[in-house]
Coordinates of C-alpha atoms and ligand atoms in Angstrom, one line a residue:
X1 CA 107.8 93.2 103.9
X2 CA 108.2 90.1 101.8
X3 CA 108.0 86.2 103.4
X4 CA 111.2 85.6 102.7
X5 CA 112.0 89.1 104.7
X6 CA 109.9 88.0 107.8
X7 CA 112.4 84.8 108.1
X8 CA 114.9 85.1 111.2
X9 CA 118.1 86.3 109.8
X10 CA 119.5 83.1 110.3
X11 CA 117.8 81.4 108.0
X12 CA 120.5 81.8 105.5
X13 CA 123.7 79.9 104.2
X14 CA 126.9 79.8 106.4
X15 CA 129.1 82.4 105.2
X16 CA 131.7 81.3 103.0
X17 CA 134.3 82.8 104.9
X18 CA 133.5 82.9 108.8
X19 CA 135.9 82.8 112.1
X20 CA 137.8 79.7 112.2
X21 CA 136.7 76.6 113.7
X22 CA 138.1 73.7 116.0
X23 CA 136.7 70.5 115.2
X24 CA 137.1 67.0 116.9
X25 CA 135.9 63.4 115.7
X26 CA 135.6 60.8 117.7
X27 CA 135.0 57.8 116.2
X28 CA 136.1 59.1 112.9
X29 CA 136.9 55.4 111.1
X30 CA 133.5 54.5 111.3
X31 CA 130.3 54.9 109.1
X32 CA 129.7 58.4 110.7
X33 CA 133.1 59.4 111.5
X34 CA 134.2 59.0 107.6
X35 CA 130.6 60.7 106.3
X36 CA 131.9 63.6 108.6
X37 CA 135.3 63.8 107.5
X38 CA 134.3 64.0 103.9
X39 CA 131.2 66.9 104.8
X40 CA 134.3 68.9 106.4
X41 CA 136.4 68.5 103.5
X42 CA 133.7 69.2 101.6
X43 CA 133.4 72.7 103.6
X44 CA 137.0 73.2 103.5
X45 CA 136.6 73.1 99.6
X46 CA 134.0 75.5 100.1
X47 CA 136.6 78.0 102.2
X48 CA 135.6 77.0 105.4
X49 CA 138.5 77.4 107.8
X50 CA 138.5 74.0 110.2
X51 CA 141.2 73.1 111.8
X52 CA 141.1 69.4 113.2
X53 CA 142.5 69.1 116.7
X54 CA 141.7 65.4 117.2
X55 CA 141.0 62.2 115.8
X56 CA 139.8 59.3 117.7
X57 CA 139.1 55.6 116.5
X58 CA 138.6 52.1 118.2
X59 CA 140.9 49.8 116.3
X60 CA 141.3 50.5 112.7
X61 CA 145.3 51.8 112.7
X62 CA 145.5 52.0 108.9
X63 CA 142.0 53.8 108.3
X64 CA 143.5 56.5 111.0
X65 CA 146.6 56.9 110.1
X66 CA 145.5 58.0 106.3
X67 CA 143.0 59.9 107.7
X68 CA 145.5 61.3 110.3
X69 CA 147.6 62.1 106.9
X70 CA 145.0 63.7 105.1
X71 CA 143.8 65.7 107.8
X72 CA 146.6 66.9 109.7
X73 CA 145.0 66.7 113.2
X74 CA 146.7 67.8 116.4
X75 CA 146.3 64.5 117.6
X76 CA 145.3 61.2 116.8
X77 CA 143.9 58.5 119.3
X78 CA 143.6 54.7 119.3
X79 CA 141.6 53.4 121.8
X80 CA 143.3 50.2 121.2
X81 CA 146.3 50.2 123.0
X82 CA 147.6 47.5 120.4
X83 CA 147.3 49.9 118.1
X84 CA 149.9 52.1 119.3
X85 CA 153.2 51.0 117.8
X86 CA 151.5 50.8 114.4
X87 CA 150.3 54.5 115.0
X88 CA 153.1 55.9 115.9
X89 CA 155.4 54.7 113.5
X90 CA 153.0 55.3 110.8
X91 CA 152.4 58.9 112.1
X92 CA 156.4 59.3 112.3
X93 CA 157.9 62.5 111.5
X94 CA 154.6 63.8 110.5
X95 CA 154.1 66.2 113.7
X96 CA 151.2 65.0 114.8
X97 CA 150.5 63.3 118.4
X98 CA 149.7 59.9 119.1
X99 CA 147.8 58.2 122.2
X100 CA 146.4 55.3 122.9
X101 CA 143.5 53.9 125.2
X102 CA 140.5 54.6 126.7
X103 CA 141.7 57.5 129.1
X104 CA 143.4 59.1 125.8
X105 CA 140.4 59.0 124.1
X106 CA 138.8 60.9 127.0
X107 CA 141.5 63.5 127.5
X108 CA 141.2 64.1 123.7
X109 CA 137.6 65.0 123.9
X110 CA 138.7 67.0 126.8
X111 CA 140.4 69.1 124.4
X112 CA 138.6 73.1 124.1
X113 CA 137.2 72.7 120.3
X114 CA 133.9 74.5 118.9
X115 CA 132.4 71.2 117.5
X116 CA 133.0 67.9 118.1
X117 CA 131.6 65.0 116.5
X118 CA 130.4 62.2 119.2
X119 CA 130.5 59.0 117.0
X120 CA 131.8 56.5 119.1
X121 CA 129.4 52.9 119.1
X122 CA 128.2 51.9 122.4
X123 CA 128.1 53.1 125.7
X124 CA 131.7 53.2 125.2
X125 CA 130.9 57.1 124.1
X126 CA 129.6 58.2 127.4
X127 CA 132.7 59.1 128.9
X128 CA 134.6 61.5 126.5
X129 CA 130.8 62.8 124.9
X130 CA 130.4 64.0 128.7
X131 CA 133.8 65.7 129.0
X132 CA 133.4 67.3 125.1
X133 CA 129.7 68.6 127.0
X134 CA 132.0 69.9 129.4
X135 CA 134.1 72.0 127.2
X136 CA 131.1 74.4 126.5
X137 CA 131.4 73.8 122.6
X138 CA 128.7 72.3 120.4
X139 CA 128.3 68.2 120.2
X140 CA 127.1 66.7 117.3
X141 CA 125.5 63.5 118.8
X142 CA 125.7 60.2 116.6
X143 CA 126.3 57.8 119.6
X144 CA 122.9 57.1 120.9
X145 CA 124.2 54.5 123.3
X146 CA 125.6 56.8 125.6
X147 CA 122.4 59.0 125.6
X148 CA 120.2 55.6 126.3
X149 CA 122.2 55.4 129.1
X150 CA 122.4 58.8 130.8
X151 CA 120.3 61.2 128.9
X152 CA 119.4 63.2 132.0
X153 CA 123.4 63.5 132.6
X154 CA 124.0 64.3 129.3
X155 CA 121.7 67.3 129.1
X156 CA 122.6 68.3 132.9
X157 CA 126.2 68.2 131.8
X158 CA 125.4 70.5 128.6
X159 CA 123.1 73.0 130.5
X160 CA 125.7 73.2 133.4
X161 CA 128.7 73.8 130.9
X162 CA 126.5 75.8 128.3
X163 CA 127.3 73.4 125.5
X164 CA 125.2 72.8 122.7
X165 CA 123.9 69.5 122.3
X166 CA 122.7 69.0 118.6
X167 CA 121.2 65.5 116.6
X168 CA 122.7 63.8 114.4
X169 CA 120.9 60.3 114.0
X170 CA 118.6 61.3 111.0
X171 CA 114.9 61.0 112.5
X172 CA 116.6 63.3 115.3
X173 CA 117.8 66.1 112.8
X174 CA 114.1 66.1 110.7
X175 CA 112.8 66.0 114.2
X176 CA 114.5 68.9 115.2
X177 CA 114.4 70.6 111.6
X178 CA 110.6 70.4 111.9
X179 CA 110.3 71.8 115.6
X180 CA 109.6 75.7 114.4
X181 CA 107.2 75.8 116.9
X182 CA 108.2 73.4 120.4
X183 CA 105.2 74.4 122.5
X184 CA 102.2 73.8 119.6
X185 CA 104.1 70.3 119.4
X186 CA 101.4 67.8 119.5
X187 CA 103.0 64.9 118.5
X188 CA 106.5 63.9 117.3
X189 CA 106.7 60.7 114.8
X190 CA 110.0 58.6 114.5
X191 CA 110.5 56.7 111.0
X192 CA 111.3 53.5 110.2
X193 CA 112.6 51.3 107.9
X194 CA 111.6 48.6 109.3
X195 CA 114.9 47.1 108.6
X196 CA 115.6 43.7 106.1
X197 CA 113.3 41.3 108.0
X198 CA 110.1 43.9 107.9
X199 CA 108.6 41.3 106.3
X200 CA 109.8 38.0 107.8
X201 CA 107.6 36.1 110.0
X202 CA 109.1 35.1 113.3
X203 CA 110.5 31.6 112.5
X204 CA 112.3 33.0 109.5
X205 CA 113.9 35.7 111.5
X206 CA 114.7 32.9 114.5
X207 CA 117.5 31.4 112.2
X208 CA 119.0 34.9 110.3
X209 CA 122.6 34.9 109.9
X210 CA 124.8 38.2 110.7
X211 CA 125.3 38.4 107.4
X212 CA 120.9 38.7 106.5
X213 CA 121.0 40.9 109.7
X214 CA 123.5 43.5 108.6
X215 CA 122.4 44.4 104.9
X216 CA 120.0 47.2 105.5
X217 CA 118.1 47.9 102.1
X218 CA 118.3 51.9 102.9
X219 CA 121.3 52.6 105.3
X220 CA 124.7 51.7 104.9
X221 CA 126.0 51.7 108.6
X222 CA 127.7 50.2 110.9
X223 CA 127.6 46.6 112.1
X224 CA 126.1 46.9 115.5
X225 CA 123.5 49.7 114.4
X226 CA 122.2 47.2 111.5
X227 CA 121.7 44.9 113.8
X228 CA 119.8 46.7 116.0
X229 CA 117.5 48.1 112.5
X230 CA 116.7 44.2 112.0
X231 CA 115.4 43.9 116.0
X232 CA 114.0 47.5 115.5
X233 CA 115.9 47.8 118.9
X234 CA 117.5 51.2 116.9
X235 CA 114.0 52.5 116.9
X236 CA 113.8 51.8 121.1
X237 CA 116.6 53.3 121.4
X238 CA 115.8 56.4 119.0
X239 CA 112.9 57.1 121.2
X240 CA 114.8 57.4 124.4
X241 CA 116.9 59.6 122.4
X242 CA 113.9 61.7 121.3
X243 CA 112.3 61.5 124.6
X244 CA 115.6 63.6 126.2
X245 CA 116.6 65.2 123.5
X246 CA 113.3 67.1 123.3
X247 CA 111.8 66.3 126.8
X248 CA 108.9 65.3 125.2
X249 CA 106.5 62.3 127.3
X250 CA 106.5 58.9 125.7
X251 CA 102.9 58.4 125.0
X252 CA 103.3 61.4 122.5
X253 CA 106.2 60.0 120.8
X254 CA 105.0 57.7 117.5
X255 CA 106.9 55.1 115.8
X256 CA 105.6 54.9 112.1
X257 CA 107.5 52.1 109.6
X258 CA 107.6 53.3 106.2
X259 CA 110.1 51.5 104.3
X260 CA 111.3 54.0 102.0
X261 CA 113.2 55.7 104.6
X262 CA 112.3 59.1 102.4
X263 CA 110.3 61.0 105.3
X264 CA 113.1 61.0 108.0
X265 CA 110.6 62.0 110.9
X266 CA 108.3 64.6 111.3
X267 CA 106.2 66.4 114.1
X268 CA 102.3 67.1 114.5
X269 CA 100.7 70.4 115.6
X270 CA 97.9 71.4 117.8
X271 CA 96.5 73.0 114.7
X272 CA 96.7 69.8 112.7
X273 CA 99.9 71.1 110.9
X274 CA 102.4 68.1 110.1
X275 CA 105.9 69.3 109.5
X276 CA 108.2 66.5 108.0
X277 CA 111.8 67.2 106.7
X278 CA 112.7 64.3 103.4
X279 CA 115.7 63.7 101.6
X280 CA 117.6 60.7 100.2
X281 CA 119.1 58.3 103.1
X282 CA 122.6 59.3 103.7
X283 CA 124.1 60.8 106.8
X284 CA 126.0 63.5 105.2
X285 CA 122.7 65.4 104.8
X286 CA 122.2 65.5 108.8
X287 CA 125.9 65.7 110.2
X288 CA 126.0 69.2 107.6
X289 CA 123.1 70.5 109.1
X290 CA 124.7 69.4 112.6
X291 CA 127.9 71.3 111.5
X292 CA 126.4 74.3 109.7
X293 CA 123.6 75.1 112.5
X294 CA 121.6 77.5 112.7
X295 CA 122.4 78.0 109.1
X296 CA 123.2 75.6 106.2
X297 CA 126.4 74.8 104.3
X298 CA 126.3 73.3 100.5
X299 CA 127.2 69.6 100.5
X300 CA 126.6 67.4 97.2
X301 CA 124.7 64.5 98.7
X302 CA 122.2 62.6 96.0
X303 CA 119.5 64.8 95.4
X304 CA 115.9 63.0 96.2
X305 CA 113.9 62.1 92.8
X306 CA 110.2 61.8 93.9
X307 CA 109.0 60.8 90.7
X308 CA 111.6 58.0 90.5
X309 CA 110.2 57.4 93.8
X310 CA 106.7 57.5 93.0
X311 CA 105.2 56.1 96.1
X312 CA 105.5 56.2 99.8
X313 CA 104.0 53.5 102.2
X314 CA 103.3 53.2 105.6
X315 CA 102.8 50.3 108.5
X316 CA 102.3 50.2 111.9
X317 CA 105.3 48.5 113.3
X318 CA 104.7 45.3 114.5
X319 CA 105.5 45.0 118.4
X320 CA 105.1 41.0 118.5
X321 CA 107.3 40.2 115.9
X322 CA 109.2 43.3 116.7
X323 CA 109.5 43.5 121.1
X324 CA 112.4 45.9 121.2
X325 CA 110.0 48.6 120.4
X326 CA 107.5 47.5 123.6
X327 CA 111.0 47.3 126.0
X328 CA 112.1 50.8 124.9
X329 CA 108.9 51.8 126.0
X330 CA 108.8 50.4 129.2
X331 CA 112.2 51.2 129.7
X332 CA 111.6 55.2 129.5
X333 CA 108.5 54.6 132.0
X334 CA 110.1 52.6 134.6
X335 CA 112.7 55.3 134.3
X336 CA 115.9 55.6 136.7
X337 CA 118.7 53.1 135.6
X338 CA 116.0 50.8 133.3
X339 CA 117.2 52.4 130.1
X340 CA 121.2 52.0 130.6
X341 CA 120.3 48.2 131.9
X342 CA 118.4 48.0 128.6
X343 CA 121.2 49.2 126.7
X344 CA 124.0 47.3 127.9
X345 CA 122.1 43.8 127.8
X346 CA 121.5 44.4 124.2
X347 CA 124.9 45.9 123.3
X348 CA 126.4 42.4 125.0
X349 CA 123.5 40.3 122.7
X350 CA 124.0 42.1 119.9
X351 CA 128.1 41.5 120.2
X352 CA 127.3 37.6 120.9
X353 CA 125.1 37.7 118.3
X354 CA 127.7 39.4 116.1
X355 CA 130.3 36.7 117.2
X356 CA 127.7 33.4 116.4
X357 CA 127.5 32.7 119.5
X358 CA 123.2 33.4 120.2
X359 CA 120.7 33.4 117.5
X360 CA 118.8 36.6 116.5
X361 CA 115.7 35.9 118.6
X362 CA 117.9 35.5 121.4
X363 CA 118.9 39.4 121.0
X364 CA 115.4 41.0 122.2
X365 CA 115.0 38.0 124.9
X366 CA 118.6 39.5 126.5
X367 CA 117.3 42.8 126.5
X368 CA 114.1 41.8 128.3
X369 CA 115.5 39.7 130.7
X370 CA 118.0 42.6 131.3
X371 CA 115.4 45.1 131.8
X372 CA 113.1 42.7 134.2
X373 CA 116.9 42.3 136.5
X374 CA 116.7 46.2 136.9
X375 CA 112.8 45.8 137.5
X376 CA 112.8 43.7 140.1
X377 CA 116.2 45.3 142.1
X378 CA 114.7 48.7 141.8
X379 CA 112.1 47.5 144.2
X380 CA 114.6 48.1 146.7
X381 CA 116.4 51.3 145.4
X382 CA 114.6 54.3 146.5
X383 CA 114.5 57.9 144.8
X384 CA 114.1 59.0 140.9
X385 CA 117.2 61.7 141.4
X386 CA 119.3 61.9 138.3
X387 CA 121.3 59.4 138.1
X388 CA 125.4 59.8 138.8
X389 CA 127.6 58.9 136.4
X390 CA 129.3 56.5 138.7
X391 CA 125.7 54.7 139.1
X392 CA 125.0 54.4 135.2
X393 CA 128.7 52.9 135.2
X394 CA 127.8 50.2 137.5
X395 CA 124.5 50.0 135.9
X396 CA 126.3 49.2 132.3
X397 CA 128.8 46.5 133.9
X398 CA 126.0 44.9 136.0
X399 CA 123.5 44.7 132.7
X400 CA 126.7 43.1 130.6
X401 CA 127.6 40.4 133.2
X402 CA 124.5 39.6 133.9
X403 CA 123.7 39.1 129.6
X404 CA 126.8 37.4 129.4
X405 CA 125.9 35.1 132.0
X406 CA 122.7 34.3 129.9
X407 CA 124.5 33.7 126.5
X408 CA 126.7 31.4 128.5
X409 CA 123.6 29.6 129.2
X410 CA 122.3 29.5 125.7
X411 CA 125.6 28.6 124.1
X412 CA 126.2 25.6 127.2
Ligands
NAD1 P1 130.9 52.1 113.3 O1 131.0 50.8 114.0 O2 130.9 52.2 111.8 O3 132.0 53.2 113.9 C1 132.2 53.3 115.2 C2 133.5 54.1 115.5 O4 133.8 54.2 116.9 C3 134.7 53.6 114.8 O5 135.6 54.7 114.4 C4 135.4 52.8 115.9 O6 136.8 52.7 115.7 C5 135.1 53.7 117.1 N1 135.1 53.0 118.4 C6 134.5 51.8 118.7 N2 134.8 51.6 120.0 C7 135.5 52.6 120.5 C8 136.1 52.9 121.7 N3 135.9 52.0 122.8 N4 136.8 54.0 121.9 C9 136.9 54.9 120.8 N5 136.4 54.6 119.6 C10 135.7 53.5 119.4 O7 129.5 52.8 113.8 P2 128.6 53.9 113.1 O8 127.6 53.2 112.3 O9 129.4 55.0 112.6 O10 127.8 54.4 114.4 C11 128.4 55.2 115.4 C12 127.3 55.7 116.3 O11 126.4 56.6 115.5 C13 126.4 54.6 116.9 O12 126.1 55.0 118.2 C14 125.2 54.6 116.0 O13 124.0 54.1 116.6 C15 125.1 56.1 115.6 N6 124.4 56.3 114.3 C16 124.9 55.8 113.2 C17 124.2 56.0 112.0 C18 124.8 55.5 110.7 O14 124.2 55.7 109.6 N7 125.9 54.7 110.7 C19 123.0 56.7 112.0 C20 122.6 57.3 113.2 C21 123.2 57.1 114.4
MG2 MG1 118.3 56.9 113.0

């Protein structure tokens, strides 16, 4: 028997002609959602049969309605309910279905579809993620907001429905690329960029604009996830990620910056073994692994050049310039509610921050003092049960009027 005969017969390409699949995005106008819609087309091209059954955005009526076009959905969803008129009418005579709001966006993802594509920003994703768990299918996971917030729901809901929860932020897929062997895992190491102010010292960072904040040198992405590379907050909250997504404890789980963005992650054996997966920085490289799992599909991504590369570097991050990282961490051991309080403070900083309302400092400080409100009231809450998903709602609003009470204070 050769090696290559040894290899699980999976480890193969996706045939070019298999059953036909059902596919929902939602979140499909942003950075994610449009990488995904041009990996499917990309897999239609290449005779996949995908039928979309629904499209889902926040706000952007024109981007939807040409994607709508192009895609021939079942349905297509604003959460906006301003949006709807414009949809509609743009959408007329075309056959497709058209909602609008929050509850729409929920009983599209409550649609049966084999894959669905949770790309949503913000703990605004929880709800419909959890009803696509429900369907049984398989869930891509881009929004790592919603599984900040409730990551022991979300993989309740999956194992109680039999869906399939796979990654889809990048140091999640090489994570879970490199995993051949989950019990020897030793170790598991998260990348970083370190983001665009690696380098800047804190008062330089103190007076960044949006505009400094939000042009990552690797990633292009979306606005609130490029802020949240400059606080490193995306690596705190990649870590909760990781630490549900592969119960694995948080003293195992490493954070190493290496500005190249080249290794994407990579995981450490008992036998000393290091399995990394690399590849140029662009999201269509995971979501096709996401789609084409356990097996692989051809996309034509930029191919990595390590000779134009030439080196790759490495730094500890830095947790005093950089106290996201520090709050993530305390977050995941406090446990309960911590992490969702955590997350919605920042979401509401980041949004103010966004809106020129706090300075960039301010962000982490928001976070903190969110995460020191849940401290001291847990004191009196008693039990470490899983939380409900009415409990990480009232968590959520309770984090957000408490930071907005706190920006209030710093903009007075
Ligand atoms: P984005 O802002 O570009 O897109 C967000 C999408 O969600 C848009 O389609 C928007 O219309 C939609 N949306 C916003 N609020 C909504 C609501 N209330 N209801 C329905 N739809 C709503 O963001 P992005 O960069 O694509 O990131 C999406 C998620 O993926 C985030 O959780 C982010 O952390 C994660 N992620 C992104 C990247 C990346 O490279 N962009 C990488 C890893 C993980
Ligand atoms: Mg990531």
């Amino acid at each position: 028997m050769s090696v290559t005969d040894a290899l699980p017969a999976s480890a193969g390409l996706i045939p070019t002609a298999p059953r036909m699949r059902s596919v929902t995005i939602l979140g499909s106008t942003g950075s994610i959602g449009t990488s995904t819609v041009d990996v499917l087309r990309q897999a239609q091209a290449g005779g996949q049969d995908i039928r979309i059954e629904a499209l889902c955005a926040g706000g952007r009526v024109e981007h939807l309605r040409e994607q709508a076009l192009a895609l021939r959905p079942k349905l297509a969803v604003i959460a906006d309910p301003a949006g709807y008129a414009a949809l509609k009418e743009g959408l007329a005579g075309s056959g497709i279905e058209v909602a609008a709001g929050a509850e729409a966006v929920v009983e599209a993802a409550a649609r049966p579809v084999d894959w669905t594509m949770a790309a949503i920003v913000g703990a605004a994703g929880l709800a419909p993620t959890l009803e696509a768990l429900r369907n049984g299918g398989t869930v891509a996971l881009a929004n790592k907001e919603c599984i900040v917030c409730a990551g022991a729901l979300m993989l309740a809901t999956a194992r109680q429905y039999g869906a399939t929860l796979l990654p889809v932020d990048s140091e999640h897929s090489a994570i879970f690329q490199s995993l051949t062997h989950p019990a020897a895992a030793e170790r598991l190491c998260l990348t970083a960029s370190g983001g665009p102010f690696r380098t800047k010292t804190l008062a330089e960072m103190k007076g960044m604009t949006p505009a400094q904040a939000i042009a990552h040198p690797n990633w292009s992405m979306g606005a609130k996830i490029s802020v949240d590379s400059a606080t490193m907050m995306n690596k705190g909250l990649e870590l909760i990620e990781a630490a549900h997504l592969f119960d694995f404890p948080e003293d195992r789980i490493d954070v190493l910056v290496h500005p190249q963005s080249i290794i994407h992650s990579y995981v450490q054996y008992v036998d000393g073994s290091i399995i990394a997966q690399l590849g140029t920085p662009d999201m269509r490289t995971p979501i096709a692994f996401a789609f084409s799992w356990p097996e692989r599909i051809a996309i034509t991504s930029p191919r990595l050049d390590l000779v134009k590369i030439a080196s790759l570097t490495f730094e500890a991050p830095d947790l005093g310039r950089f106290p996201a990282l520090r709050l993530a961490r305390e977050a995941l051991r406090m446990g309960g509610l911590a992490t969702a309080w955590l997350n919605g403070a920042n979401e509401v900083a980041v949004a103010a921050f966004l809106g020129g309302r706090i300075g960039f400092l301010d962000i982490p400080a928001i976070a903190e003092d969110g995460l020191e409100a849940y401290s001291a009231l847990r004191r009196n809450l008693a039990g470490e049960a899983v939380p409900e998903y009415s409990e990480v709602i009232e968590a959520d609003r309770a984090a957000r009027a408490r930071a907005g009470q706190r920006i209030c204070e710093l903009a007075a």
